[in-house]
Short mmCIF file of C-alpha atoms in Angstrom, two decimals:
data_model
loop_
_atom_site.label_atom_id
_atom_site.label_comp_id
_atom_site.label_asym_id
_atom_site.label_seq_id
_atom_site.Cartn_x
_atom_site.Cartn_y
_atom_site.Cartn_z
CA MET G 1 183.46 -44.26 174.71
CA SER G 2 186.40 -46.23 171.44
CA SER G 3 189.90 -45.43 171.89
CA ARG G 4 190.66 -42.14 170.07
CA ILE G 5 193.55 -40.88 168.21
CA GLY G 6 195.77 -38.67 170.74
CA ALA G 7 195.51 -41.45 174.55
CA PRO G 8 197.22 -44.41 174.87
CA ALA G 9 195.26 -47.30 173.39
CA GLU G 10 194.66 -49.99 175.69
CA GLY G 11 196.95 -52.23 175.98
CA LEU G 12 198.68 -51.32 173.26
CA PRO G 13 203.26 -51.75 175.53
CA GLN G 14 205.76 -48.48 174.61
CA ASP G 15 207.90 -50.12 171.95
CA SER G 16 206.33 -53.50 170.00
CA ASP G 17 203.95 -53.25 167.45
CA PRO G 18 203.41 -49.10 167.30
CA ALA G 19 202.05 -49.91 163.58
CA GLY G 20 198.68 -49.75 164.93
CA PRO G 21 196.64 -52.17 166.78
CA ALA G 22 196.33 -54.90 165.28
CA ALA G 23 198.36 -57.95 165.85
CA PRO G 24 201.69 -58.92 163.72
CA ALA G 25 201.28 -60.80 161.01
CA ASP G 26 203.74 -63.47 162.18
CA PRO G 27 202.74 -64.16 166.40
CA ALA G 28 207.20 -64.90 166.23
CA GLN G 29 207.09 -60.71 166.02
CA HIS G 30 206.13 -61.12 169.62
CA SER G 31 209.69 -61.28 170.75
CA ARG G 32 210.90 -58.61 168.68
CA THR G 33 210.84 -54.69 170.81
CA TYR G 34 210.54 -51.91 167.53
CA SER G 35 212.19 -48.59 168.33
CA ARG G 36 209.45 -45.62 167.84
CA ARG G 37 212.07 -43.36 167.58
CA ALA G 38 214.09 -45.56 164.78
CA SER G 39 210.27 -45.71 163.21
CA LEU G 40 210.00 -41.86 162.92
CA VAL G 41 213.22 -41.46 161.42
CA VAL G 42 212.53 -43.91 158.74
CA LEU G 43 208.26 -42.45 158.32
CA CYS G 44 210.29 -38.74 158.24
CA GLY G 45 212.92 -40.31 155.65
CA GLY G 46 210.08 -41.70 153.36
CA ALA G 47 207.56 -39.27 153.53
CA LEU G 48 210.71 -36.30 153.38
CA MET G 49 211.99 -37.94 149.78
CA THR G 50 208.18 -37.40 147.95
CA ILE G 51 208.14 -33.91 149.86
CA LEU G 52 210.93 -33.48 148.25
CA ASP G 53 210.40 -34.72 144.85
CA GLY G 54 207.34 -32.35 144.74
CA ASN G 55 209.32 -28.98 144.18
CA VAL G 56 212.71 -30.13 143.00
CA VAL G 57 211.49 -29.30 139.95
CA THR G 58 210.58 -25.73 139.71
CA VAL G 59 213.82 -24.56 139.61
CA ALA G 60 215.33 -27.41 136.78
CA MET G 61 212.65 -26.91 134.48
CA PRO G 62 214.02 -24.65 132.63
CA ALA G 63 217.12 -27.12 132.25
CA ILE G 64 214.28 -30.44 130.72
CA GLN G 65 212.79 -27.70 128.64
CA SER G 66 215.74 -27.20 127.03
CA ASP G 67 216.86 -31.03 126.83
CA LEU G 68 213.25 -32.65 125.88
CA GLY G 69 211.82 -29.63 123.53
CA PHE G 70 208.54 -28.68 125.96
CA SER G 71 206.69 -26.27 125.08
CA PRO G 72 205.88 -23.42 127.53
CA SER G 73 202.28 -25.39 128.08
CA ALA G 74 203.56 -28.38 128.16
CA LEU G 75 206.07 -27.31 130.84
CA ALA G 76 203.94 -27.32 133.05
CA TRP G 77 202.71 -30.81 133.12
CA ILE G 78 205.91 -31.74 135.07
CA VAL G 79 204.50 -30.45 137.73
CA ASN G 80 201.09 -31.62 136.91
CA ALA G 81 201.07 -35.21 135.80
CA TYR G 82 202.63 -36.00 139.89
CA LEU G 83 199.75 -33.82 141.77
CA ILE G 84 196.99 -35.16 139.76
CA PRO G 85 197.52 -38.90 140.80
CA PHE G 86 199.17 -38.52 144.73
CA GLY G 87 196.24 -35.51 145.45
CA GLY G 88 193.59 -37.46 143.97
CA LEU G 89 194.97 -40.89 145.03
CA LEU G 90 195.66 -40.47 149.01
CA LEU G 91 192.38 -40.43 150.49
CA LEU G 92 191.77 -44.47 148.68
CA VAL G 93 194.67 -45.10 149.97
CA GLY G 94 194.80 -44.07 153.27
CA ARG G 95 191.79 -46.45 153.50
CA LEU G 96 193.55 -49.48 152.06
CA GLY G 97 196.57 -48.93 154.17
CA ASP G 98 193.73 -49.57 157.37
CA LEU G 99 192.76 -52.39 155.36
CA VAL G 100 195.59 -54.09 154.18
CA GLY G 101 198.51 -52.94 156.69
CA ARG G 102 200.11 -49.77 156.90
CA ARG G 103 203.39 -51.32 156.64
CA ARG G 104 202.78 -53.01 153.04
CA MET G 105 201.26 -49.80 152.15
CA PHE G 106 203.96 -47.47 152.76
CA ALA G 107 207.00 -49.56 152.01
CA SER G 108 204.83 -50.59 148.69
CA GLY G 109 204.74 -46.72 147.90
CA LEU G 110 208.42 -46.66 148.38
CA ALA G 111 209.43 -49.33 146.31
CA LEU G 112 207.36 -47.53 143.27
CA PHE G 113 208.30 -44.28 143.66
CA THR G 114 211.59 -44.58 143.12
CA VAL G 115 211.45 -47.00 140.24
CA ALA G 116 209.57 -43.90 139.44
CA SER G 117 212.28 -41.50 140.01
CA VAL G 118 214.38 -43.95 138.53
CA LEU G 119 211.97 -43.81 135.10
CA CYS G 120 211.73 -40.08 135.32
CA GLY G 121 215.86 -39.69 135.43
CA VAL G 122 216.59 -41.75 132.31
CA ALA G 123 213.91 -40.56 130.80
CA THR G 124 214.66 -39.33 126.73
CA SER G 125 211.11 -38.07 125.86
CA GLN G 126 208.51 -36.01 126.62
CA GLY G 127 205.80 -38.53 126.52
CA MET G 128 208.53 -40.68 129.71
CA LEU G 129 208.55 -38.46 132.03
CA ILE G 130 205.52 -37.29 132.18
CA ALA G 131 203.87 -40.85 132.22
CA ALA G 132 206.67 -41.61 134.80
CA ARG G 133 205.98 -38.48 137.27
CA ALA G 134 202.07 -39.89 137.20
CA LEU G 135 204.03 -42.98 138.52
CA GLN G 136 205.44 -41.27 140.79
CA GLY G 137 202.52 -39.36 141.90
CA VAL G 138 200.62 -43.08 142.70
CA GLY G 139 203.76 -44.62 144.91
CA GLY G 140 203.89 -40.69 146.50
CA ALA G 141 200.56 -40.79 146.94
CA MET G 142 200.82 -44.50 148.90
CA THR G 143 204.16 -44.04 150.99
CA SER G 144 202.00 -40.66 152.28
CA ALA G 145 198.71 -41.66 152.77
CA VAL G 146 199.51 -43.52 156.04
CA VAL G 147 202.56 -41.51 157.51
CA LEU G 148 200.30 -39.64 160.17
CA GLY G 149 198.24 -42.73 160.64
CA MET G 150 200.64 -44.69 161.55
CA LEU G 151 202.87 -41.57 163.58
CA ILE G 152 199.86 -41.29 165.57
CA ALA G 153 199.90 -44.93 166.70
CA LEU G 154 203.37 -44.79 167.65
CA PHE G 155 203.00 -41.66 169.83
CA PRO G 156 199.76 -42.36 171.86
CA GLU G 157 200.11 -40.18 174.49
CA PRO G 158 199.66 -36.72 173.74
CA ARG G 159 202.82 -34.89 174.98
CA GLU G 160 205.24 -37.47 173.45
CA GLN G 161 202.63 -37.21 170.21
CA ALA G 162 202.84 -33.45 170.13
CA GLY G 163 206.61 -34.21 169.68
CA ALA G 164 206.27 -36.35 166.67
CA ILE G 165 204.32 -34.96 165.18
CA ALA G 166 206.58 -31.35 164.83
CA VAL G 167 209.89 -33.60 163.93
CA PHE G 168 206.80 -34.81 161.51
CA SER G 169 205.69 -31.28 160.23
CA ALA G 170 209.41 -29.93 160.59
CA VAL G 171 210.31 -32.62 157.61
CA GLY G 172 207.38 -31.33 155.64
CA ALA G 173 208.22 -27.81 155.82
CA ALA G 174 212.23 -27.97 155.36
CA GLY G 175 211.51 -30.21 152.82
CA GLY G 176 209.28 -28.46 150.14
CA ALA G 177 212.34 -25.09 150.80
CA LEU G 178 215.42 -27.40 150.69
CA GLY G 179 213.28 -29.43 146.91
CA THR G 180 214.35 -25.87 145.42
CA PHE G 181 217.94 -25.52 146.78
CA LEU G 182 218.58 -29.33 145.62
CA GLY G 183 217.18 -28.34 141.83
CA GLY G 184 219.18 -26.03 141.70
CA ALA G 185 222.68 -27.48 142.82
CA LEU G 186 221.98 -30.60 141.36
CA THR G 187 221.17 -29.27 137.71
CA GLN G 188 223.61 -26.43 138.15
CA ALA G 189 226.43 -29.31 139.04
CA LEU G 190 225.77 -32.01 137.26
CA SER G 191 222.26 -32.01 135.13
CA TRP G 192 218.45 -31.97 135.68
CA HIS G 193 218.92 -36.02 135.70
CA TRP G 194 220.22 -36.42 138.49
CA ILE G 195 217.28 -34.65 140.43
CA PHE G 196 215.78 -38.06 140.13
CA LEU G 197 218.22 -40.48 140.53
CA ILE G 198 219.34 -39.32 143.39
CA ASN G 199 216.38 -40.93 145.06
CA LEU G 200 217.69 -44.64 143.69
CA PRO G 201 219.96 -44.87 146.79
CA ILE G 202 217.48 -43.15 149.49
CA GLY G 203 214.84 -44.99 148.19
CA ILE G 204 216.67 -48.13 149.01
CA ALA G 205 217.58 -47.48 152.16
CA ALA G 206 214.52 -46.26 153.18
CA TRP G 207 212.72 -49.58 151.82
CA ILE G 208 215.26 -51.82 154.04
CA ALA G 209 214.72 -50.11 156.80
CA ALA G 210 211.32 -49.72 156.43
CA LEU G 211 211.04 -53.87 156.36
CA ARG G 212 213.77 -53.84 159.43
CA VAL G 213 212.16 -51.06 161.67
CA LEU G 214 208.41 -50.63 161.12
CA ALA G 215 206.29 -53.60 163.28
CA PRO G 216 204.08 -55.73 160.96
CA ASP G 217 200.29 -55.09 161.14
CA ARG G 218 197.53 -57.31 159.26
CA GLY G 219 194.91 -54.28 158.22
CA ALA G 220 191.08 -55.16 159.06
CA GLY G 221 191.23 -57.09 155.65
CA LEU G 222 190.05 -55.81 152.34
CA ASP G 223 186.51 -57.23 153.12
CA ARG G 224 185.94 -55.00 155.89
CA GLY G 225 185.42 -51.42 154.13
CA ALA G 226 186.58 -51.93 150.63
CA ASP G 227 183.52 -49.37 148.07
CA TYR G 228 185.13 -49.78 145.37
CA PRO G 229 182.22 -48.49 143.34
CA GLY G 230 182.79 -44.83 146.32
CA ALA G 231 186.42 -45.32 145.21
CA ALA G 232 186.07 -44.63 141.92
CA LEU G 233 183.81 -41.86 142.61
CA VAL G 234 185.89 -39.85 145.36
CA THR G 235 189.12 -41.19 142.97
CA GLY G 236 187.69 -39.98 139.80
CA ALA G 237 186.10 -36.12 141.82
CA LEU G 238 190.12 -35.30 143.39
CA MET G 239 191.88 -35.72 140.42
CA LEU G 240 188.88 -33.99 138.07
CA ILE G 241 189.51 -31.42 140.95
CA VAL G 242 193.41 -31.34 141.17
CA TYR G 243 193.91 -31.11 137.43
CA ALA G 244 191.34 -28.33 136.61
CA ILE G 245 192.57 -26.23 139.23
CA VAL G 246 196.63 -26.95 137.94
CA GLY G 247 195.62 -25.81 134.46
CA THR G 248 193.30 -22.75 135.31
CA GLY G 249 195.93 -21.00 133.27
CA GLU G 250 195.71 -22.91 129.80
CA ARG G 251 192.10 -22.73 129.28
CA PRO G 252 189.03 -20.57 129.44
CA VAL G 253 187.64 -19.61 132.32
CA GLY G 254 184.42 -21.46 130.77
CA GLY G 255 186.01 -25.01 130.05
CA THR G 256 187.47 -24.61 134.02
CA LEU G 257 184.07 -24.05 135.67
CA ILE G 258 182.80 -26.79 133.30
CA LEU G 259 185.22 -29.92 135.35
CA ALA G 260 184.41 -28.13 138.56
CA ALA G 261 181.05 -28.87 137.76
CA VAL G 262 181.46 -32.07 136.81
CA SER G 263 183.58 -33.20 140.19
CA LEU G 264 181.30 -31.17 142.68
CA ALA G 265 178.97 -34.06 140.45
CA LEU G 266 181.02 -36.62 141.29
CA PHE G 267 181.72 -35.91 144.76
CA ALA G 268 177.80 -35.64 145.33
CA ALA G 269 177.56 -39.71 144.49
CA PHE G 270 180.35 -39.93 146.19
CA THR G 271 178.01 -38.99 149.40
CA LEU G 272 175.05 -40.47 148.12
CA ARG G 273 177.61 -43.72 147.82
CA GLN G 274 178.65 -43.35 151.04
CA ALA G 275 175.66 -42.59 152.70
CA ARG G 276 174.13 -46.30 151.93
CA ALA G 277 176.70 -48.37 151.31
CA GLU G 278 177.36 -51.09 153.82
CA ARG G 279 180.92 -50.90 154.15
CA PRO G 280 181.19 -47.27 153.36
CA LEU G 281 185.43 -45.92 152.02
CA LEU G 282 184.85 -42.77 154.02
CA ARG G 283 182.94 -42.37 156.94
CA LEU G 284 180.75 -39.24 156.59
CA ARG G 285 180.52 -39.85 160.94
CA LEU G 286 184.39 -38.41 160.64
CA PHE G 287 182.65 -35.15 159.08
CA ARG G 288 180.70 -34.88 162.50
CA SER G 289 183.93 -34.11 164.36
CA ARG G 290 184.25 -29.76 164.27
CA LEU G 291 188.55 -30.41 165.01
CA LEU G 292 188.68 -32.39 161.89
CA THR G 293 186.11 -30.72 159.44
CA GLY G 294 187.87 -27.23 160.79
CA ALA G 295 191.43 -28.41 160.95
CA ASN G 296 191.33 -29.96 157.17
CA GLY G 297 189.19 -26.19 155.62
CA VAL G 298 192.40 -23.83 157.90
CA GLN G 299 194.90 -26.01 156.57
CA ILE G 300 193.69 -26.09 152.57
CA LEU G 301 193.71 -21.94 153.71
CA MET G 302 197.47 -21.85 154.85
CA ILE G 303 199.12 -24.43 152.70
CA ALA G 304 197.71 -22.61 149.54
CA THR G 305 199.27 -19.01 150.72
CA MET G 306 202.72 -21.06 152.11
CA PHE G 307 203.03 -22.97 148.17
CA GLY G 308 201.92 -20.21 146.48
CA PHE G 309 204.55 -17.57 148.35
CA GLN G 310 207.36 -20.15 147.84
CA TYR G 311 206.52 -20.38 143.72
CA VAL G 312 205.68 -16.35 143.14
CA GLY G 313 208.66 -15.69 145.67
CA ALA G 314 211.01 -18.25 143.44
CA LEU G 315 209.99 -16.63 140.65
CA TYR G 316 210.38 -12.69 141.72
CA ILE G 317 213.95 -13.90 143.79
CA GLN G 318 214.72 -15.06 139.68
CA ARG G 319 213.40 -12.38 137.23
CA VAL G 320 213.18 -9.31 139.17
CA LEU G 321 216.18 -9.73 141.34
CA GLY G 322 218.11 -11.02 138.82
CA TYR G 323 218.88 -14.91 140.87
CA GLY G 324 220.17 -17.34 139.01
CA GLU G 325 219.09 -21.07 140.03
CA LEU G 326 221.23 -22.21 142.67
CA ARG G 327 221.60 -18.69 144.27
CA THR G 328 218.01 -18.64 144.06
CA GLY G 329 217.82 -22.13 146.08
CA MET G 330 220.25 -20.93 148.98
CA ALA G 331 218.10 -17.88 148.80
CA PHE G 332 215.04 -20.49 150.58
CA LEU G 333 217.53 -21.61 153.10
CA PRO G 334 216.87 -19.98 156.06
CA ALA G 335 213.12 -20.99 156.02
CA PRO G 336 213.53 -24.48 156.34
CA VAL G 337 216.55 -23.99 158.92
CA LEU G 338 214.28 -21.32 161.33
CA ILE G 339 211.14 -24.07 160.53
CA GLY G 340 213.11 -27.17 162.10
CA VAL G 341 214.73 -25.51 164.72
CA LEU G 342 211.87 -23.77 165.85
CA MET G 343 209.82 -27.12 165.26
CA LEU G 344 212.55 -29.36 166.76
CA GLY G 345 213.00 -27.05 169.54
CA LEU G 346 210.06 -25.02 170.52
CA SER G 347 206.64 -26.20 169.18
CA ALA G 348 205.81 -28.82 170.85
CA ARG G 349 207.08 -27.26 174.18
CA THR G 350 204.98 -24.35 173.34
CA ILE G 351 202.06 -26.25 172.70
CA GLY G 352 202.07 -28.61 175.44
CA ARG G 353 201.67 -25.62 177.74
CA PHE G 354 200.11 -22.92 175.06
CA GLY G 355 197.38 -25.52 173.85
CA PRO G 356 197.25 -26.15 170.59
CA TYR G 357 194.64 -23.16 169.37
CA ARG G 358 196.37 -20.22 170.65
CA VAL G 359 200.30 -21.34 168.30
CA LEU G 360 197.83 -21.80 165.75
CA LEU G 361 196.44 -18.08 165.90
CA ALA G 362 199.51 -17.01 166.61
CA GLY G 363 201.25 -18.56 163.90
CA LEU G 364 198.72 -17.69 161.33
CA VAL G 365 199.17 -14.17 162.81
CA LEU G 366 202.81 -14.14 162.02
CA ILE G 367 201.79 -15.54 158.29
CA VAL G 368 199.15 -12.74 157.91
CA ALA G 369 202.00 -10.21 158.76
CA GLY G 370 204.48 -11.98 156.42
CA MET G 371 202.19 -12.15 153.50
CA ALA G 372 201.15 -8.25 154.26
CA LEU G 373 205.02 -7.13 154.32
CA LEU G 374 205.23 -9.16 150.79
CA SER G 375 202.78 -7.10 149.29
CA ARG G 376 204.31 -4.18 149.43
CA ILE G 377 207.28 -5.46 147.83
CA PRO G 378 209.51 -3.25 145.29
CA VAL G 379 210.68 -3.16 141.39
CA SER G 380 214.12 -2.11 142.71
CA GLY G 381 214.42 -4.41 145.33
CA SER G 382 216.81 -6.26 147.55
CA TYR G 383 216.44 -9.65 149.04
CA VAL G 384 218.28 -8.74 152.66
CA VAL G 385 215.44 -5.99 152.70
CA ASP G 386 212.58 -6.74 150.89
CA VAL G 387 212.67 -10.83 150.97
CA LEU G 388 214.18 -11.95 154.17
CA PRO G 389 212.29 -10.23 156.82
CA PRO G 390 208.91 -11.21 155.59
CA MET G 391 210.21 -14.53 154.50
CA LEU G 392 211.46 -15.53 158.27
CA LEU G 393 207.87 -14.38 159.22
CA LEU G 394 206.37 -16.45 157.40
CA ALA G 395 208.98 -19.40 158.42
CA THR G 396 208.22 -18.61 162.39
CA GLY G 397 203.90 -19.12 161.51
CA PHE G 398 204.52 -21.70 159.14
CA ALA G 399 206.69 -23.91 162.39
CA ALA G 400 204.09 -22.40 164.95
CA ALA G 401 200.96 -23.38 162.95
CA MET G 402 201.40 -26.51 161.45
CA PRO G 403 202.20 -29.26 164.41
CA ALA G 404 199.40 -27.48 165.77
CA VAL G 405 196.79 -27.90 162.90
CA THR G 406 197.85 -31.21 162.74
CA GLY G 407 197.23 -31.92 166.07
CA LEU G 408 193.92 -30.59 165.73
CA ALA G 409 192.57 -32.63 163.21
CA MET G 410 194.13 -36.24 164.69
CA SER G 411 193.11 -35.52 168.01
CA GLY G 412 189.46 -36.61 167.41
CA VAL G 413 189.72 -39.04 165.00
CA ALA G 414 189.21 -43.34 166.44
CA GLU G 415 192.25 -45.69 166.05
CA GLU G 416 190.34 -47.36 163.22
CA ASP G 417 189.83 -44.19 161.05
CA ALA G 418 193.29 -42.70 161.45
CA GLY G 419 195.00 -44.30 158.05
CA LEU G 420 191.20 -42.44 156.42
CA ALA G 421 192.34 -39.58 158.69
CA SER G 422 195.95 -39.74 157.82
CA GLY G 423 194.77 -39.35 153.81
CA LEU G 424 192.26 -37.03 154.05
CA PHE G 425 194.96 -34.47 156.20
CA ASN G 426 196.85 -34.87 153.30
CA THR G 427 194.40 -34.92 150.72
CA THR G 428 193.81 -31.22 151.78
CA GLN G 429 197.19 -30.56 151.30
CA VAL G 430 197.32 -31.48 148.07
CA VAL G 431 194.70 -29.99 147.17
CA GLY G 432 195.60 -26.41 149.44
CA GLY G 433 198.71 -26.40 147.50
CA SER G 434 197.41 -26.73 143.79
CA LEU G 435 194.66 -24.72 144.38
CA GLY G 436 197.29 -21.31 145.50
CA LEU G 437 199.23 -22.23 142.82
CA ALA G 438 197.17 -21.70 139.74
CA VAL G 439 195.27 -19.04 141.37
CA LEU G 440 198.60 -16.85 142.47
CA THR G 441 199.95 -17.14 139.53
CA THR G 442 197.81 -16.98 137.05
CA LEU G 443 196.49 -13.02 139.11
CA ALA G 444 200.09 -12.54 138.45
CA ALA G 445 200.77 -13.77 134.73
CA SER G 446 197.60 -11.84 134.13
CA ARG G 447 197.94 -8.97 135.43
CA THR G 448 202.01 -8.95 133.97
CA ASP G 449 200.11 -9.44 130.73
CA GLN G 450 198.06 -6.46 131.21
CA LEU G 451 200.76 -3.34 132.09
CA LEU G 452 202.99 -5.12 129.69
CA GLU G 453 200.10 -4.37 126.99
CA SER G 454 199.81 -1.08 128.31
CA GLY G 455 204.03 -0.25 128.00
CA GLU G 456 205.07 -0.84 131.10
CA PRO G 457 208.80 -2.51 131.43
CA PHE G 458 208.77 -5.92 132.29
CA THR G 459 211.02 -6.25 135.03
CA ALA G 460 208.07 -3.60 136.88
CA ALA G 461 205.00 -5.31 135.14
CA THR G 462 206.11 -8.40 135.96
CA ALA G 463 207.11 -6.92 140.03
CA ASP G 464 203.51 -5.71 139.79
CA GLY G 465 201.88 -9.08 139.10
CA TYR G 466 202.98 -10.53 142.19
CA ARG G 467 202.58 -7.66 144.16
CA LEU G 468 198.81 -8.39 142.69
CA ALA G 469 199.40 -12.34 143.73
CA PHE G 470 201.72 -11.53 147.29
CA THR G 471 197.96 -9.35 148.08
CA VAL G 472 195.50 -11.85 147.45
CA ALA G 473 197.43 -14.88 149.10
CA THR G 474 197.10 -11.84 152.22
CA GLY G 475 193.52 -12.60 152.14
CA VAL G 476 194.35 -15.93 151.82
CA ALA G 477 195.84 -16.14 155.30
CA GLY G 478 193.40 -13.66 156.72
CA ALA G 479 190.50 -16.30 156.28
CA GLY G 480 192.31 -19.27 157.71
CA LEU G 481 193.16 -17.27 160.83
CA ALA G 482 189.21 -16.36 160.78
CA VAL G 483 187.34 -19.96 159.87
CA ALA G 484 190.50 -21.20 163.11
CA ALA G 485 189.59 -18.21 165.85
CA ALA G 486 185.50 -19.07 164.95
CA VAL G 487 185.54 -23.11 164.39
CA LEU G 488 188.45 -24.54 166.31
CA ARG G 489 187.94 -22.81 170.12
CA PRO G 490 188.39 -25.49 172.68
CA ALA G 491 184.93 -26.17 174.04
CA ARG G 492 185.74 -26.09 177.58
CA THR G 493 186.81 -22.25 176.89
CA SER G 494 183.23 -21.30 176.30
CA SER G 495 182.70 -21.40 179.90
CA ARG G 496 184.42 -20.57 183.77
CA HIS G 497 183.66 -22.71 186.84
#
């Protein structure tokens, strides 16, 4: 049997060359000791910067709209321009990271992301900002796609691996909510430009740390699987499906269906290509792993729920409860604090004791319960009574479920496919988030427009639209729970000896 993710690799020292099985690029590097904990900090720091930037613009968009003159429909492209290349390129750059070296891909992504952030911060026109955001998406994909593969190689022992995944998941979850807070704070205290310019010192420090702390690796070489036609097909398909999802509310249903059909045709062509290619980009045998396939499916449904809550919940707090930018950001702070405490203090030990399957189910039950409470949110509600309790349920559930589903997804992957599997896992996160954002916001807006046309007051109509979105999100989370229970059950529990 080949070396599997989650099992110690033969001959891999605990503190040297943790970036993967390939030998260091420079033989002199053999004498250098690389701290796994320092490497974990660098990897989480790089991932945090890209995660923050995916959310930091949410609260700042009214200020950007006023300054650069965006129309309501064009304003959405500040987010879309980032999501489309980010989601479309994750799979490709994840595989390229396996081939050219994961540290090289990670550091290059940090550099590109930092440069693009500066361009966003100094943007003086709509076109410049959107183009720079797209460049940020490319850099974010390069940085994020290889992180999980590097993390798993750093911590091959199962208990340590669970702890490292818990830290990484805590950073990711907290980053999403902290982005909302920082966006409001920086915009209100300085200007919207600083939500991007703040990445300059952080990016430079992270890039230097990556080169000094992460062990170098050669990678397998571009001649070991660079299927460029396949790469073009899958990248086009992923970008098109993300574009179709994020633009659902801006075009007729027929247009979205046509884009989806073209995307599916590209996916079908990619699948045929991978089945016949001598050196495929994506080894289809990966999907024979029940854990990998099932965990990615569960993640799509779970992230769709949580991303939808983050966006729709922020709108409810602003438009129904009347909170300002900074106050809205502060209202979300209990979630990342709780997630961080639970993931860092309990997740690894809980998963070690009860197993990832049981912890995942418990987390998903809490997410369903939190969304069910939000589906009853009133017009004349209050933050403390109607928002905070379900938010804490969602945070607790996510703190349990995310490390568990991450571990399950990566547990059955061969070391040589770690970068690709990491890219796939990140891709399903982006697709799930885009799907949740598009579906839930479209449903909420449609319901609100119908009620406004019938004469309902604005606040009542808006709140009713959000209730519909939360009701649908409850069903999506319930579907994730059902898939997890049916597909991810450990085989050893099916019989007793």
